[in-house]
């Protein structure tokens, strides 16, 4: 068995690594925002896109963000890697980030909604939303709403939502969205990842309706793979398991490939409302294809955030 594992190891690693983004597309004169790009797959996405164009790292921890940005600047030689404060667990912070961005930048071509929380003990955001739903879905929903006009003005543009295979285990529990009656941290994560898929689907449908002839703004979701990162930090058991089975997990670099692919691949210029994994289309759960639930979630999200998005 040890000999077999030794021989098989490179093949196992190659399989685990998954697809690679082969696009060499340049982003000269283009602006990219990546949320949560101070660590993990967000940082690796920023590292790659900084070799192509201007990148704004939007994150809660400014010190970590600056450390990541200076490392990326030194490696790529691109000084246009900028850090901005964004706390997705606070709608006030989201609004402040958007206001500052819109005052400073005249264009936005790619928005990558990458940041996320996972397996949090029960807690609420500054606005009283359950943490997974608030950060992973509602925070990005509001951010996209606030930046959409700039994306339209800069079209063609892309919106990339990092979801997960975990969406298969999710359901939108409209009767208990904030988990006050019943809470399971694993399921709460799954529910929020399903919300990402449904948001992407409904956003793409609405944007297609606005631009009949040609898709000017695309919106796609993705599963990055099972990645060895800080995302499981709230669970001692998962952190321990992640360490033991790290050989069978993607590195953050490998996990970033599908995000990069959705952001730059030329063949996706007019592809919208899709879900990708390993740089190719992937299967979406039946709940993730439910248009009625997607429309209802859109309406409820607007209500919770106090916005009108028609």
mmCIF file of C-alpha atoms in Angstrom:
data_model
loop_
_atom_site.group_PDB
_atom_site.id
_atom_site.type_symbol
_atom_site.label_atom_id
_atom_site.label_comp_id
_atom_site.label_asym_id
_atom_site.label_seq_id
_atom_site.Cartn_x
_atom_site.Cartn_y
_atom_site.Cartn_z
ATOM 1 C CA UNK A 1 0.000 0.000 0.000
ATOM 2 C CA UNK A 2 2.724 2.588 0.848
ATOM 3 C CA UNK A 3 4.388 1.892 -2.536
ATOM 4 C CA UNK A 4 1.041 2.283 -4.341
ATOM 5 C CA UNK A 5 0.396 5.579 -2.557
ATOM 6 C CA UNK A 6 3.873 6.807 -3.421
ATOM 7 C CA UNK A 7 3.324 6.000 -7.123
ATOM 8 C CA UNK A 8 -0.269 7.290 -7.149
ATOM 9 C CA UNK A 9 0.409 10.490 -5.178
ATOM 10 C CA UNK A 10 1.197 12.754 -8.185
ATOM 11 C CA UNK A 11 -1.945 11.535 -10.003
ATOM 12 C CA UNK A 12 -4.125 12.055 -6.912
ATOM 13 C CA UNK A 13 -2.730 15.566 -6.486
ATOM 14 C CA UNK A 14 -3.366 16.362 -10.155
ATOM 15 C CA UNK A 15 -6.969 15.173 -9.811
ATOM 16 C CA UNK A 16 -7.512 17.164 -6.596
ATOM 17 C CA UNK A 17 -5.996 20.304 -8.159
ATOM 18 C CA UNK A 18 -8.775 20.348 -10.774
ATOM 19 C CA UNK A 19 -9.029 22.714 -13.738
ATOM 20 C CA UNK A 20 -6.719 25.626 -14.473
ATOM 21 C CA UNK A 21 -7.602 28.948 -16.041
ATOM 22 C CA UNK A 22 -5.607 29.097 -19.278
ATOM 23 C CA UNK A 23 -6.736 32.555 -20.356
ATOM 24 C CA UNK A 24 -3.993 35.121 -20.934
ATOM 25 C CA UNK A 25 -6.508 37.995 -21.212
ATOM 26 C CA UNK A 26 -5.105 41.371 -20.177
ATOM 27 C CA UNK A 27 -7.069 43.879 -18.102
ATOM 28 C CA UNK A 28 -5.206 47.081 -18.958
ATOM 29 C CA UNK A 29 -7.287 50.086 -17.983
ATOM 30 C CA UNK A 30 -9.794 47.844 -16.217
ATOM 31 C CA UNK A 31 -10.789 47.848 -12.558
ATOM 32 C CA UNK A 32 -11.529 44.764 -10.444
ATOM 33 C CA UNK A 33 -13.002 44.581 -6.935
ATOM 34 C CA UNK A 34 -12.470 41.365 -4.948
ATOM 35 C CA UNK A 35 -14.085 41.038 -1.529
ATOM 36 C CA UNK A 36 -12.167 39.148 1.148
ATOM 37 C CA UNK A 37 -8.970 39.168 -0.916
ATOM 38 C CA UNK A 38 -6.644 39.477 2.074
ATOM 39 C CA UNK A 39 -6.409 35.695 2.487
ATOM 40 C CA UNK A 40 -7.156 32.299 0.884
ATOM 41 C CA UNK A 41 -8.585 32.016 -2.620
ATOM 42 C CA UNK A 42 -9.436 35.729 -2.677
ATOM 43 C CA UNK A 43 -5.770 36.618 -2.202
ATOM 44 C CA UNK A 44 -4.722 34.177 -4.944
ATOM 45 C CA UNK A 45 -7.390 35.613 -7.264
ATOM 46 C CA UNK A 46 -6.006 39.100 -6.564
ATOM 47 C CA UNK A 47 -2.441 37.880 -7.172
ATOM 48 C CA UNK A 48 -3.378 36.583 -10.627
ATOM 49 C CA UNK A 49 -5.575 39.530 -11.679
ATOM 50 C CA UNK A 50 -2.936 42.031 -10.480
ATOM 51 C CA UNK A 51 -0.724 40.675 -13.276
ATOM 52 C CA UNK A 52 -3.444 41.790 -15.695
ATOM 53 C CA UNK A 53 -4.897 45.061 -14.333
ATOM 54 C CA UNK A 54 -5.963 47.221 -11.372
ATOM 55 C CA UNK A 55 -7.224 45.348 -8.306
ATOM 56 C CA UNK A 56 -9.075 46.668 -5.272
ATOM 57 C CA UNK A 57 -8.908 44.391 -2.236
ATOM 58 C CA UNK A 58 -12.067 44.990 -0.190
ATOM 59 C CA UNK A 59 -11.737 43.485 3.274
ATOM 60 C CA UNK A 60 -12.556 43.877 6.953
ATOM 61 C CA UNK A 61 -9.006 43.469 8.278
ATOM 62 C CA UNK A 62 -7.037 46.386 6.809
ATOM 63 C CA UNK A 63 -3.689 45.241 8.297
ATOM 64 C CA UNK A 64 -4.023 41.801 6.674
ATOM 65 C CA UNK A 65 -5.202 43.458 3.479
ATOM 66 C CA UNK A 66 -2.162 45.764 3.343
ATOM 67 C CA UNK A 67 0.180 42.824 4.008
ATOM 68 C CA UNK A 68 -1.398 40.877 1.123
ATOM 69 C CA UNK A 69 -1.361 43.923 -1.172
ATOM 70 C CA UNK A 70 2.318 44.754 -0.541
ATOM 71 C CA UNK A 71 3.253 41.110 -1.204
ATOM 72 C CA UNK A 72 1.277 41.170 -4.474
ATOM 73 C CA UNK A 73 2.718 44.556 -5.510
ATOM 74 C CA UNK A 74 6.266 43.297 -4.916
ATOM 75 C CA UNK A 75 5.611 40.079 -6.841
ATOM 76 C CA UNK A 76 3.762 41.575 -9.832
ATOM 77 C CA UNK A 77 5.353 45.013 -10.011
ATOM 78 C CA UNK A 78 1.829 46.432 -10.228
ATOM 79 C CA UNK A 79 1.374 49.357 -7.840
ATOM 80 C CA UNK A 80 -2.341 49.476 -8.680
ATOM 81 C CA UNK A 81 -3.282 47.030 -5.919
ATOM 82 C CA UNK A 82 -5.331 49.035 -3.429
ATOM 83 C CA UNK A 83 -6.881 48.079 -0.087
ATOM 84 C CA UNK A 84 -10.255 49.431 1.041
ATOM 85 C CA UNK A 85 -12.187 48.744 4.244
ATOM 86 C CA UNK A 86 -15.331 46.642 3.807
ATOM 87 C CA UNK A 87 -17.183 44.809 6.560
ATOM 88 C CA UNK A 88 -19.945 42.745 4.971
ATOM 89 C CA UNK A 89 -21.512 42.186 8.396
ATOM 90 C CA UNK A 90 -22.420 45.883 8.574
ATOM 91 C CA UNK A 91 -24.568 47.601 5.922
ATOM 92 C CA UNK A 92 -23.183 50.982 7.014
ATOM 93 C CA UNK A 93 -19.652 49.811 6.142
ATOM 94 C CA UNK A 94 -20.900 48.488 2.774
ATOM 95 C CA UNK A 95 -22.501 51.838 1.962
ATOM 96 C CA UNK A 96 -19.361 53.744 3.011
ATOM 97 C CA UNK A 97 -17.179 51.494 0.860
ATOM 98 C CA UNK A 98 -19.459 51.981 -2.166
ATOM 99 C CA UNK A 99 -19.639 55.770 -1.694
ATOM 100 C CA UNK A 100 -15.857 56.055 -1.470
ATOM 101 C CA UNK A 101 -15.320 53.774 -4.465
ATOM 102 C CA UNK A 102 -17.829 55.657 -6.630
ATOM 103 C CA UNK A 103 -16.217 58.986 -5.688
ATOM 104 C CA UNK A 104 -12.713 57.747 -6.585
ATOM 105 C CA UNK A 105 -13.218 55.376 -9.528
ATOM 106 C CA UNK A 106 -15.031 56.184 -12.744
ATOM 107 C CA UNK A 107 -15.135 52.561 -13.945
ATOM 108 C CA UNK A 108 -15.708 49.039 -12.638
ATOM 109 C CA UNK A 109 -15.394 46.057 -14.953
ATOM 110 C CA UNK A 110 -15.284 43.010 -12.675
ATOM 111 C CA UNK A 111 -16.880 42.498 -9.254
ATOM 112 C CA UNK A 112 -15.880 39.268 -7.510
ATOM 113 C CA UNK A 113 -18.066 38.566 -4.467
ATOM 114 C CA UNK A 114 -15.603 36.207 -2.812
ATOM 115 C CA UNK A 115 -15.658 36.897 0.948
ATOM 116 C CA UNK A 116 -17.483 34.504 3.216
ATOM 117 C CA UNK A 117 -17.901 32.982 6.652
ATOM 118 C CA UNK A 118 -18.400 29.308 7.463
ATOM 119 C CA UNK A 119 -19.485 27.264 10.485
ATOM 120 C CA UNK A 120 -19.925 30.293 12.755
ATOM 121 C CA UNK A 121 -21.472 29.769 16.178
ATOM 122 C CA UNK A 122 -24.874 31.481 16.217
ATOM 123 C CA UNK A 123 -24.384 35.230 15.925
ATOM 124 C CA UNK A 124 -25.900 38.201 14.141
ATOM 125 C CA UNK A 125 -24.559 40.999 11.969
ATOM 126 C CA UNK A 126 -24.701 44.670 12.982
ATOM 127 C CA UNK A 127 -28.143 44.805 11.323
ATOM 128 C CA UNK A 128 -29.543 41.726 13.070
ATOM 129 C CA UNK A 129 -29.148 39.222 10.203
ATOM 130 C CA UNK A 130 -27.941 35.674 10.900
ATOM 131 C CA UNK A 131 -24.186 35.813 10.223
ATOM 132 C CA UNK A 132 -23.944 33.356 7.272
ATOM 133 C CA UNK A 133 -26.959 34.831 5.483
ATOM 134 C CA UNK A 134 -25.902 38.392 6.333
ATOM 135 C CA UNK A 135 -22.288 38.176 5.153
ATOM 136 C CA UNK A 136 -22.412 35.547 2.401
ATOM 137 C CA UNK A 137 -25.667 36.658 0.773
ATOM 138 C CA UNK A 138 -27.180 39.952 1.967
ATOM 139 C CA UNK A 139 -23.862 41.814 2.224
ATOM 140 C CA UNK A 140 -22.918 40.928 -1.349
ATOM 141 C CA UNK A 141 -26.489 41.550 -2.554
ATOM 142 C CA UNK A 142 -26.315 45.121 -1.209
ATOM 143 C CA UNK A 143 -22.780 45.698 -2.499
ATOM 144 C CA UNK A 144 -23.772 44.577 -6.007
ATOM 145 C CA UNK A 145 -26.863 46.811 -5.902
ATOM 146 C CA UNK A 146 -24.772 49.852 -4.930
ATOM 147 C CA UNK A 147 -22.157 49.238 -7.650
ATOM 148 C CA UNK A 148 -24.439 48.116 -10.485
ATOM 149 C CA UNK A 149 -24.745 51.525 -12.180
ATOM 150 C CA UNK A 150 -20.953 51.808 -12.375
ATOM 151 C CA UNK A 151 -20.770 48.298 -13.864
ATOM 152 C CA UNK A 152 -23.403 49.300 -16.450
ATOM 153 C CA UNK A 153 -21.451 52.446 -17.355
ATOM 154 C CA UNK A 154 -18.286 50.345 -17.795
ATOM 155 C CA UNK A 155 -19.905 47.484 -19.764
ATOM 156 C CA UNK A 156 -18.995 44.894 -20.854
ATOM 157 C CA UNK A 157 -18.650 43.888 -17.208
ATOM 158 C CA UNK A 158 -18.798 40.751 -15.082
ATOM 159 C CA UNK A 159 -20.150 39.808 -11.661
ATOM 160 C CA UNK A 160 -18.687 36.628 -10.161
ATOM 161 C CA UNK A 161 -20.267 35.075 -7.058
ATOM 162 C CA UNK A 162 -18.282 32.477 -5.118
ATOM 163 C CA UNK A 163 -20.778 29.852 -3.968
ATOM 164 C CA UNK A 164 -20.075 26.208 -3.098
ATOM 165 C CA UNK A 165 -21.005 22.596 -3.737
ATOM 166 C CA UNK A 166 -22.578 22.950 -0.262
ATOM 167 C CA UNK A 167 -25.532 24.681 -1.946
ATOM 168 C CA UNK A 168 -26.839 21.147 -2.617
ATOM 169 C CA UNK A 169 -27.539 20.828 1.121
ATOM 170 C CA UNK A 170 -29.240 24.202 1.405
ATOM 171 C CA UNK A 171 -32.814 25.417 1.364
ATOM 172 C CA UNK A 172 -34.253 28.895 1.739
ATOM 173 C CA UNK A 173 -36.239 28.743 4.985
ATOM 174 C CA UNK A 174 -38.376 31.852 4.540
ATOM 175 C CA UNK A 175 -40.223 31.097 7.796
ATOM 176 C CA UNK A 176 -36.924 31.227 9.765
ATOM 177 C CA UNK A 177 -34.347 33.034 7.619
ATOM 178 C CA UNK A 178 -32.264 34.127 10.625
ATOM 179 C CA UNK A 179 -32.223 30.741 12.343
ATOM 180 C CA UNK A 180 -33.959 31.994 15.471
ATOM 181 C CA UNK A 181 -36.193 28.913 15.771
ATOM 182 C CA UNK A 182 -33.659 26.311 14.713
ATOM 183 C CA UNK A 183 -29.929 26.751 14.023
ATOM 184 C CA UNK A 184 -27.257 24.412 12.703
ATOM 185 C CA UNK A 185 -23.994 26.085 11.712
ATOM 186 C CA UNK A 186 -23.276 23.627 8.881
ATOM 187 C CA UNK A 187 -26.744 23.981 7.377
ATOM 188 C CA UNK A 188 -26.663 27.768 7.814
ATOM 189 C CA UNK A 189 -23.594 27.804 5.552
ATOM 190 C CA UNK A 190 -25.355 25.571 2.997
ATOM 191 C CA UNK A 191 -28.434 27.841 3.000
ATOM 192 C CA UNK A 192 -26.278 30.926 2.347
ATOM 193 C CA UNK A 193 -24.457 29.209 -0.535
ATOM 194 C CA UNK A 194 -27.802 28.275 -2.109
ATOM 195 C CA UNK A 195 -28.775 31.943 -1.748
ATOM 196 C CA UNK A 196 -25.628 32.838 -3.777
ATOM 197 C CA UNK A 197 -26.729 30.525 -6.607
ATOM 198 C CA UNK A 198 -30.318 31.842 -6.612
ATOM 199 C CA UNK A 199 -29.144 35.478 -6.473
ATOM 200 C CA UNK A 200 -26.858 34.855 -9.468
ATOM 201 C CA UNK A 201 -29.690 33.214 -11.419
ATOM 202 C CA UNK A 202 -32.198 36.020 -10.790
ATOM 203 C CA UNK A 203 -29.597 38.779 -11.316
ATOM 204 C CA UNK A 204 -28.610 37.278 -14.682
ATOM 205 C CA UNK A 205 -32.272 37.002 -15.720
ATOM 206 C CA UNK A 206 -32.925 40.652 -14.859
ATOM 207 C CA UNK A 207 -29.770 41.915 -16.565
ATOM 208 C CA UNK A 208 -30.545 39.928 -19.715
ATOM 209 C CA UNK A 209 -33.981 41.525 -19.801
ATOM 210 C CA UNK A 210 -32.394 44.975 -19.754
ATOM 211 C CA UNK A 211 -29.951 44.259 -22.624
ATOM 212 C CA UNK A 212 -31.945 42.282 -25.176
ATOM 213 C CA UNK A 213 -29.463 42.241 -28.045
ATOM 214 C CA UNK A 214 -26.298 41.406 -26.202
ATOM 215 C CA UNK A 215 -25.335 40.484 -22.645
ATOM 216 C CA UNK A 216 -23.530 43.603 -21.400
ATOM 217 C CA UNK A 217 -23.148 42.466 -17.780
ATOM 218 C CA UNK A 218 -22.792 38.781 -17.006
ATOM 219 C CA UNK A 219 -23.371 37.163 -13.619
ATOM 220 C CA UNK A 220 -22.047 33.696 -12.871
ATOM 221 C CA UNK A 221 -21.548 31.599 -9.734
ATOM 222 C CA UNK A 222 -18.937 28.977 -8.926
ATOM 223 C CA UNK A 223 -17.708 26.251 -6.597
ATOM 224 C CA UNK A 224 -13.986 26.752 -5.874
ATOM 225 C CA UNK A 225 -13.476 23.191 -4.638
ATOM 226 C CA UNK A 226 -12.588 21.973 -1.159
ATOM 227 C CA UNK A 227 -9.750 24.337 -0.328
ATOM 228 C CA UNK A 228 -7.234 24.270 2.520
ATOM 229 C CA UNK A 229 -7.868 27.752 3.916
ATOM 230 C CA UNK A 230 -8.875 29.754 6.996
ATOM 231 C CA UNK A 231 -12.584 29.394 6.170
ATOM 232 C CA UNK A 232 -13.050 26.512 8.659
ATOM 233 C CA UNK A 233 -11.415 28.446 11.543
ATOM 234 C CA UNK A 234 -14.660 28.534 13.555
ATOM 235 C CA UNK A 235 -14.744 24.737 13.864
ATOM 236 C CA UNK A 236 -12.026 22.903 15.845
ATOM 237 C CA UNK A 237 -13.079 19.550 14.337
ATOM 238 C CA UNK A 238 -13.020 20.829 10.736
ATOM 239 C CA UNK A 239 -9.672 22.582 11.291
ATOM 240 C CA UNK A 240 -8.242 19.290 12.598
ATOM 241 C CA UNK A 241 -9.724 17.273 9.707
ATOM 242 C CA UNK A 242 -8.510 19.847 7.165
ATOM 243 C CA UNK A 243 -4.944 19.435 8.510
ATOM 244 C CA UNK A 244 -5.097 15.622 8.398
ATOM 245 C CA UNK A 245 -6.546 15.486 4.877
ATOM 246 C CA UNK A 246 -4.739 18.521 3.437
ATOM 247 C CA UNK A 247 -3.187 16.300 0.741
ATOM 248 C CA UNK A 248 -6.710 15.783 -0.658
ATOM 249 C CA UNK A 249 -7.633 19.474 -0.577
ATOM 250 C CA UNK A 250 -6.925 22.183 -3.095
ATOM 251 C CA UNK A 251 -4.356 24.844 -2.306
ATOM 252 C CA UNK A 252 -5.714 28.431 -2.329
ATOM 253 C CA UNK A 253 -3.976 28.885 -5.709
ATOM 254 C CA UNK A 254 -5.824 25.875 -7.138
ATOM 255 C CA UNK A 255 -9.076 26.976 -5.506
ATOM 256 C CA UNK A 256 -8.815 30.411 -7.146
ATOM 257 C CA UNK A 257 -8.677 29.067 -10.701
ATOM 258 C CA UNK A 258 -12.433 28.986 -11.353
ATOM 259 C CA UNK A 259 -12.884 32.515 -9.947
ATOM 260 C CA UNK A 260 -10.152 33.738 -12.306
ATOM 261 C CA UNK A 261 -11.703 31.778 -15.184
ATOM 262 C CA UNK A 262 -15.142 33.338 -14.614
ATOM 263 C CA UNK A 263 -13.541 36.793 -14.392
ATOM 264 C CA UNK A 264 -11.399 36.743 -17.548
ATOM 265 C CA UNK A 265 -12.046 33.797 -19.892
ATOM 266 C CA UNK A 266 -12.913 35.142 -23.352
ATOM 267 C CA UNK A 267 -15.305 32.265 -24.060
ATOM 268 C CA UNK A 268 -17.548 33.493 -21.219
ATOM 269 C CA UNK A 269 -18.094 36.957 -22.736
ATOM 270 C CA UNK A 270 -21.807 36.268 -23.301
ATOM 271 C CA UNK A 271 -22.329 33.431 -20.810
ATOM 272 C CA UNK A 272 -24.522 34.386 -17.867
ATOM 273 C CA UNK A 273 -26.584 32.804 -15.092
ATOM 274 C CA UNK A 274 -24.374 29.712 -15.020
ATOM 275 C CA UNK A 275 -22.568 27.774 -12.282
ATOM 276 C CA UNK A 276 -18.983 26.563 -12.702
ATOM 277 C CA UNK A 277 -16.551 24.208 -11.006
ATOM 278 C CA UNK A 278 -13.014 23.319 -12.142
ATOM 279 C CA UNK A 279 -13.293 25.911 -14.932
ATOM 280 C CA UNK A 280 -16.288 24.209 -16.555
ATOM 281 C CA UNK A 281 -20.081 24.223 -16.216
ATOM 282 C CA UNK A 282 -21.281 22.182 -13.230
ATOM 283 C CA UNK A 283 -24.528 20.647 -11.993
ATOM 284 C CA UNK A 284 -26.864 22.897 -9.999
ATOM 285 C CA UNK A 285 -29.221 21.375 -7.438
ATOM 286 C CA UNK A 286 -32.976 21.452 -8.239
ATOM 287 C CA UNK A 287 -33.429 24.038 -5.456
ATOM 288 C CA UNK A 288 -30.757 26.157 -7.125
ATOM 289 C CA UNK A 289 -32.833 26.150 -10.341
ATOM 290 C CA UNK A 290 -36.116 27.189 -8.725
ATOM 291 C CA UNK A 291 -37.031 30.519 -10.351
ATOM 292 C CA UNK A 292 -39.940 31.187 -8.004
ATOM 293 C CA UNK A 293 -37.707 30.825 -4.940
ATOM 294 C CA UNK A 294 -35.090 33.036 -6.629
ATOM 295 C CA UNK A 295 -37.668 35.785 -7.221
ATOM 296 C CA UNK A 296 -39.018 35.531 -3.688
ATOM 297 C CA UNK A 297 -35.503 35.620 -2.186
ATOM 298 C CA UNK A 298 -34.767 38.758 -4.259
ATOM 299 C CA UNK A 299 -37.896 40.466 -2.947
ATOM 300 C CA UNK A 300 -37.271 39.444 0.693
ATOM 301 C CA UNK A 301 -33.610 40.533 0.440
ATOM 302 C CA UNK A 302 -34.651 43.985 -0.790
ATOM 303 C CA UNK A 303 -37.143 44.223 2.057
ATOM 304 C CA UNK A 304 -34.556 43.261 4.699
ATOM 305 C CA UNK A 305 -32.038 45.757 3.319
ATOM 306 C CA UNK A 306 -34.577 48.534 2.828
ATOM 307 C CA UNK A 307 -33.808 48.973 -0.875
ATOM 308 C CA UNK A 308 -35.831 49.019 -4.109
ATOM 309 C CA UNK A 309 -34.162 47.025 -6.875
ATOM 310 C CA UNK A 310 -36.462 46.561 -9.859
#
